[in-house]
Tab-separated table of C-alpha atoms in Angstrom:
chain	number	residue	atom	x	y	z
A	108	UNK	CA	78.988	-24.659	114.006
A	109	UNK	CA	78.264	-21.411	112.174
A	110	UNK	CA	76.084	-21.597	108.932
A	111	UNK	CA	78.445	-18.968	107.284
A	112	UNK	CA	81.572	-18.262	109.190
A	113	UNK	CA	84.407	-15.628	108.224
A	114	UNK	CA	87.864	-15.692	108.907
A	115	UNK	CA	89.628	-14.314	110.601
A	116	UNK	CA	87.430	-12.591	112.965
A	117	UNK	CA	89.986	-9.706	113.409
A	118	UNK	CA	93.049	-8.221	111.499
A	119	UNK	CA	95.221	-5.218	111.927
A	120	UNK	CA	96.822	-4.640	108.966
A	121	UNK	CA	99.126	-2.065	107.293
A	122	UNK	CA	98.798	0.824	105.246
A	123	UNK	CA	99.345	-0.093	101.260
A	124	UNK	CA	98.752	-4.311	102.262
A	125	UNK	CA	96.958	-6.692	100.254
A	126	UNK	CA	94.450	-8.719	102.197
A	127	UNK	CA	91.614	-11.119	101.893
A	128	UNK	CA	88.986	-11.978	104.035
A	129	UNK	CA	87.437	-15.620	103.443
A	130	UNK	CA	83.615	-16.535	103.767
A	131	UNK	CA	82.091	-20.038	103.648
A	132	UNK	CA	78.660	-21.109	104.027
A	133	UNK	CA	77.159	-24.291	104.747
A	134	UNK	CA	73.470	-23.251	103.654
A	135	UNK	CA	73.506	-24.495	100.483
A	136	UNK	CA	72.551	-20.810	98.654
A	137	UNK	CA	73.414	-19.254	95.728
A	138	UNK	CA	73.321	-15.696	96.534
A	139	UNK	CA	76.443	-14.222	98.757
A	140	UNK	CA	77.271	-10.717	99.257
A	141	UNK	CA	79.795	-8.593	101.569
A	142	UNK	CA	78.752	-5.670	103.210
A	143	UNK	CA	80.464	-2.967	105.963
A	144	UNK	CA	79.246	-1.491	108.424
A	145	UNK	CA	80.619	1.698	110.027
A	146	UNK	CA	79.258	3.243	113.130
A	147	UNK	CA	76.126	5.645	112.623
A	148	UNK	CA	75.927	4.112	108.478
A	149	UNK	CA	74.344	0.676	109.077
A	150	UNK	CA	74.935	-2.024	106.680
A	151	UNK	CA	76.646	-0.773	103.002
A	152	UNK	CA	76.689	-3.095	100.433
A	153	UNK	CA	80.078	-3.720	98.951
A	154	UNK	CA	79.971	-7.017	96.162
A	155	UNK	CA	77.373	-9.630	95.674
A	156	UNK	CA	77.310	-12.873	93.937
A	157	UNK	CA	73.832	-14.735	92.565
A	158	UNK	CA	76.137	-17.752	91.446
A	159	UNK	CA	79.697	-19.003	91.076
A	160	UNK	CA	81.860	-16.542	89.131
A	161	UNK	CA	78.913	-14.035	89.133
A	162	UNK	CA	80.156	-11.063	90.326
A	163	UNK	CA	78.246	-7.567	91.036
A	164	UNK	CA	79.182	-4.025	91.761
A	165	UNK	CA	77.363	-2.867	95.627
A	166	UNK	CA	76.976	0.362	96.315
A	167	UNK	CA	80.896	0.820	97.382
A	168	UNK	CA	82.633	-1.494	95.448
A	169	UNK	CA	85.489	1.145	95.064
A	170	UNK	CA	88.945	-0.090	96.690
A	171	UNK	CA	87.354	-4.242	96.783
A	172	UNK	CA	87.607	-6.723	94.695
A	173	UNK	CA	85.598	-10.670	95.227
A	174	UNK	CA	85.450	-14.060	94.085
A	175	UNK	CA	83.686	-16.487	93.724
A	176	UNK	CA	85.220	-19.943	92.497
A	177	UNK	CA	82.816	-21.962	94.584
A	178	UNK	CA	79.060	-22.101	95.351
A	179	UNK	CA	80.460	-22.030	99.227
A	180	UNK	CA	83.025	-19.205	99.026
A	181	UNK	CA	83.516	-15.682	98.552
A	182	UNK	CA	85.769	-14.112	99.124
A	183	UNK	CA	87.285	-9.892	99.747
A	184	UNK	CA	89.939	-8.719	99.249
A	185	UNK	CA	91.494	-4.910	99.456
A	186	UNK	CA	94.573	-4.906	97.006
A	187	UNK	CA	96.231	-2.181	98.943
A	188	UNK	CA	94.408	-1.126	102.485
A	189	UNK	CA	94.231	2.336	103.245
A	190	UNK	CA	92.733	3.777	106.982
A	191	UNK	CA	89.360	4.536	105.655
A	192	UNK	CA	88.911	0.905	104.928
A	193	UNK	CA	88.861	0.268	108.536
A	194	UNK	CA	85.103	-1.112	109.483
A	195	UNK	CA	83.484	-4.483	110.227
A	196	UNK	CA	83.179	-6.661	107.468
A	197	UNK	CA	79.958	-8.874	107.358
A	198	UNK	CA	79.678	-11.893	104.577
A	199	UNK	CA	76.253	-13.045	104.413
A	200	UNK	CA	73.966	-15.377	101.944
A	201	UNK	CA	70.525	-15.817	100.702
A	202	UNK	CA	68.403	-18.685	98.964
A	203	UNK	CA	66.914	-18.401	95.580
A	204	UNK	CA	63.566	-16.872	95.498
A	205	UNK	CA	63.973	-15.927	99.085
A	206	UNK	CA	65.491	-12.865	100.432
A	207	UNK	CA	66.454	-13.303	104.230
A	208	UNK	CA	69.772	-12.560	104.505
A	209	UNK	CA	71.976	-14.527	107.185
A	210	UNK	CA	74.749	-12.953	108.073
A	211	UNK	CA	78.047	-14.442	109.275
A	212	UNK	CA	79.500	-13.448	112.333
A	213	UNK	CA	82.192	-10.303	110.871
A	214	UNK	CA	85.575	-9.386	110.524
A	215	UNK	CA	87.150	-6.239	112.284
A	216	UNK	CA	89.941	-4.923	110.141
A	217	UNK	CA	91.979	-2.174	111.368
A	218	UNK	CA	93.906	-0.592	108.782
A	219	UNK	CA	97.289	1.385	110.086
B	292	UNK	CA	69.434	5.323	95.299
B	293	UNK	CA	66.800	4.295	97.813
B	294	UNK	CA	66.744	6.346	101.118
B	295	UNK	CA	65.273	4.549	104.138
B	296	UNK	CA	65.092	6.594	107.442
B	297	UNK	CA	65.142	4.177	110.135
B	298	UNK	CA	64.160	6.235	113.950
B	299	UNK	CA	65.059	6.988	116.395
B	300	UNK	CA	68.853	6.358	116.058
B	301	UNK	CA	68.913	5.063	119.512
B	302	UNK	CA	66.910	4.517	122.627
B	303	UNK	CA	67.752	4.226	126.785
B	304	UNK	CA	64.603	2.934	128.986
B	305	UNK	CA	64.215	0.998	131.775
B	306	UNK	CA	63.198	-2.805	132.129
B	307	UNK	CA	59.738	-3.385	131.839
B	308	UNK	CA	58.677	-1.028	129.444
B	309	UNK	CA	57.744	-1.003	125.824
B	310	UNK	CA	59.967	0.095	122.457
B	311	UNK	CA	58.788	1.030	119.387
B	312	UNK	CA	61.079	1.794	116.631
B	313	UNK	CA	60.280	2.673	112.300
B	314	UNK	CA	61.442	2.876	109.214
B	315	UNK	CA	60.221	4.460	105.977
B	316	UNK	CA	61.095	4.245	103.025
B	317	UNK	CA	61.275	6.682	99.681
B	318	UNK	CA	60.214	3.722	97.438
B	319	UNK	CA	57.665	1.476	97.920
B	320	UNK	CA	58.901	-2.090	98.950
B	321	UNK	CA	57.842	-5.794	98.626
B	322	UNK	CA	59.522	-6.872	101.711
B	323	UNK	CA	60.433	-6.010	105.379
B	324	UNK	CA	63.128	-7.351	107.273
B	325	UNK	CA	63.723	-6.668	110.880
B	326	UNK	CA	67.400	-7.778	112.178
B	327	UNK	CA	69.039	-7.747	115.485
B	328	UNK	CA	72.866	-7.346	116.089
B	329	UNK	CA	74.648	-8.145	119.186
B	330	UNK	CA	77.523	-6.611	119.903
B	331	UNK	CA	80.362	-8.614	118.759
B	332	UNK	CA	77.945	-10.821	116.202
B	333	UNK	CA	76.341	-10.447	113.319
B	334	UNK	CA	72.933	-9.488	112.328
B	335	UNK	CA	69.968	-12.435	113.565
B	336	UNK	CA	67.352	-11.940	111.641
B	337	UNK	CA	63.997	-11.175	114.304
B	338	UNK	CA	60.467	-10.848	111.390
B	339	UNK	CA	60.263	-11.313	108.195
B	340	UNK	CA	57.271	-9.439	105.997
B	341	UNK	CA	56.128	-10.021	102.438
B	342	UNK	CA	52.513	-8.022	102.804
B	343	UNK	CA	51.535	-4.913	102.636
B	344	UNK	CA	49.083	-4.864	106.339
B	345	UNK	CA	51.097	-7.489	107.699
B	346	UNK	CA	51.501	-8.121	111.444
B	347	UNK	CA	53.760	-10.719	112.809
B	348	UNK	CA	54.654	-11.642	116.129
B	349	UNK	CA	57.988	-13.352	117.841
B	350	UNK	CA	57.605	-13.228	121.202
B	351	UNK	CA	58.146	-10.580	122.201
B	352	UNK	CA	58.520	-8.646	119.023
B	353	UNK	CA	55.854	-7.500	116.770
B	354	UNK	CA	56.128	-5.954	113.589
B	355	UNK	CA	53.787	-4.405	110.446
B	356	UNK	CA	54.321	-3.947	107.105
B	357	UNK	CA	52.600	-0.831	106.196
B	358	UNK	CA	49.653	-0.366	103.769
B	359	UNK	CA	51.381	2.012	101.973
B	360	UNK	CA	54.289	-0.139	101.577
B	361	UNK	CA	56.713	2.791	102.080
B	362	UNK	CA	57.114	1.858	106.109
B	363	UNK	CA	57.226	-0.648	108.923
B	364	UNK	CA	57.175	-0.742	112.850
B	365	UNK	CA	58.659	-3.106	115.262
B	366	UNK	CA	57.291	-2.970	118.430
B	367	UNK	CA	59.148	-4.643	121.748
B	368	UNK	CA	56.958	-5.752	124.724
B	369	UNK	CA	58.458	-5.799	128.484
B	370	UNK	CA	61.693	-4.987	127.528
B	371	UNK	CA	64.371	-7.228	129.085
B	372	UNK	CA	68.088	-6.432	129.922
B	373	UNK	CA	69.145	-9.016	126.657
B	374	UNK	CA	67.260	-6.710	124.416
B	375	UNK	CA	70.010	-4.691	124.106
B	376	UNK	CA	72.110	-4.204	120.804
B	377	UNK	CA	71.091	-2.954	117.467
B	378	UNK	CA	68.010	-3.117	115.678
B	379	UNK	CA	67.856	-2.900	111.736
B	380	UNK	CA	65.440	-2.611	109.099
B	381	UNK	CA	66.122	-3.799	105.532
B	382	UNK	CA	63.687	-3.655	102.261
B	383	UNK	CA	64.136	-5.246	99.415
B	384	UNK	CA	61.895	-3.095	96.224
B	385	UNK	CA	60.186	-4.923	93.946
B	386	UNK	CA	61.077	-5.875	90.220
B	387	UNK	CA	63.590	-7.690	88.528
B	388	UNK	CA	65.829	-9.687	90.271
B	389	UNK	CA	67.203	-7.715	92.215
B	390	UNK	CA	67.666	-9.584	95.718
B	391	UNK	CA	69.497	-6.761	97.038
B	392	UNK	CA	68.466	-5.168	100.422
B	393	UNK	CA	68.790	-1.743	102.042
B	394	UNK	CA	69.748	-1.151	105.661
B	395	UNK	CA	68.190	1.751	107.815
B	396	UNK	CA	70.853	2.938	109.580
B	397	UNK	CA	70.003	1.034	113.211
B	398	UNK	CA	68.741	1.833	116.758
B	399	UNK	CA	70.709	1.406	119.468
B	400	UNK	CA	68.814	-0.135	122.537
B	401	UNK	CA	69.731	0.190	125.606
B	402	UNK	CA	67.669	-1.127	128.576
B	403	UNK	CA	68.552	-0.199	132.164
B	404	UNK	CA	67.861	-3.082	134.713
């Protein structure tokens, strides 16, 4: 099984929708963060989270909103998609003091 | 923000042959991380590098931290057909607590059998 696994691994969704995309982790870290990725932009940080109900701005926090109720959880959601939103979604963690990031496995969401 | 160039932005040789691939930074950083994405999956991380000079090996794969702490190499020996994907760099700057890291933009690899 997958140390930090998102669901669902796809979604096409609608123009104006609310939707959330789940992350769990069985590492045991504190630190969780969503990023998107977009062809030719590499990884762009979105929200991160150094502990429950910590929440930070990334660099394009702008149409996203997280939380974090549990140590294990975090979770994004886009109160109402639009196209531009469409990318792949990647959840991933770090330990304290340590700053590897691993990386669950990503949600495509296609935004019509 | 931070700018990191990451080069080239992507890469076609044939099996057997060598790959080198760098990023460099505008800021100086305190750490180097080297990831690999498959398509379909998400990033694995390949080398990890906390000092300036560094060289570490993984198989394969060798990477630096540079002296200057503004750059870093990764280096692929023999390439094989399951090299392909996308490579990425990520720094994380010094000070604070700020665990946050910044992607280069990624290298494409493709090998040809």
């Amino acid at each position: 099984d997958a140390d930090v696994t998102q669901t669902p691994r796809n979604r096409i969704t609608k123009t104006g929708k609310r939707i959330m995309l789940e992350c769990s982790q069985t590492k045991g870290h504190d630190r969780m963060y969503w990023y998107r990725q977009d062809p030719g932009l590499g990884l762009r940080l979105i929200y991160y989270s150094f502990d429950v109900k910590d929440i930070n701005k990334g660099e394009i926090s702008d149409g996203y909103s997280v939380s974090r109720q549990a140590q294990a959880k975090f979770s994004l959601s886009l109160e109402s998609a639009i196209p531009n939103q469409t990318a792949l979604y990647f959840c991933a963690t770090s330990g304290q003091g340590n700053t590897e990031a691993f990386f669950g496995q990503g949600t495509r969401l296609t935004v019509v | 923000g931070q700018q990191l160039n990451q080069s080239p932005q992507s890469m076609f040789i044939q099996e057997g042959e060598d790959v080198s691939m760098n990023c460099t930074s505008s800021s100086i950083f305190n750490t180097w991380l080297w990831y690999k994405q498959d398509p379909g999956e998400g990033p694995v991380l390949l080398i990890a590098l906390y000092k300036a000079g560094e060289l570490t090996s993984n198989g394969r794969l060798t990477a630096q931290f540079g002296i200057t702490r503004k750059d870093s190499f990764l280096n692929i020996s023999a390439s094989i057909p399951s090299d392909v994907g996308i490579y990425f760099c990520a720094g994380r700057s010094p000070g604070g607590s700020n665990y946050k890291l910044t992607f280069g933009k990624g290298t494409l690899l493709t090998v040809n059998p």
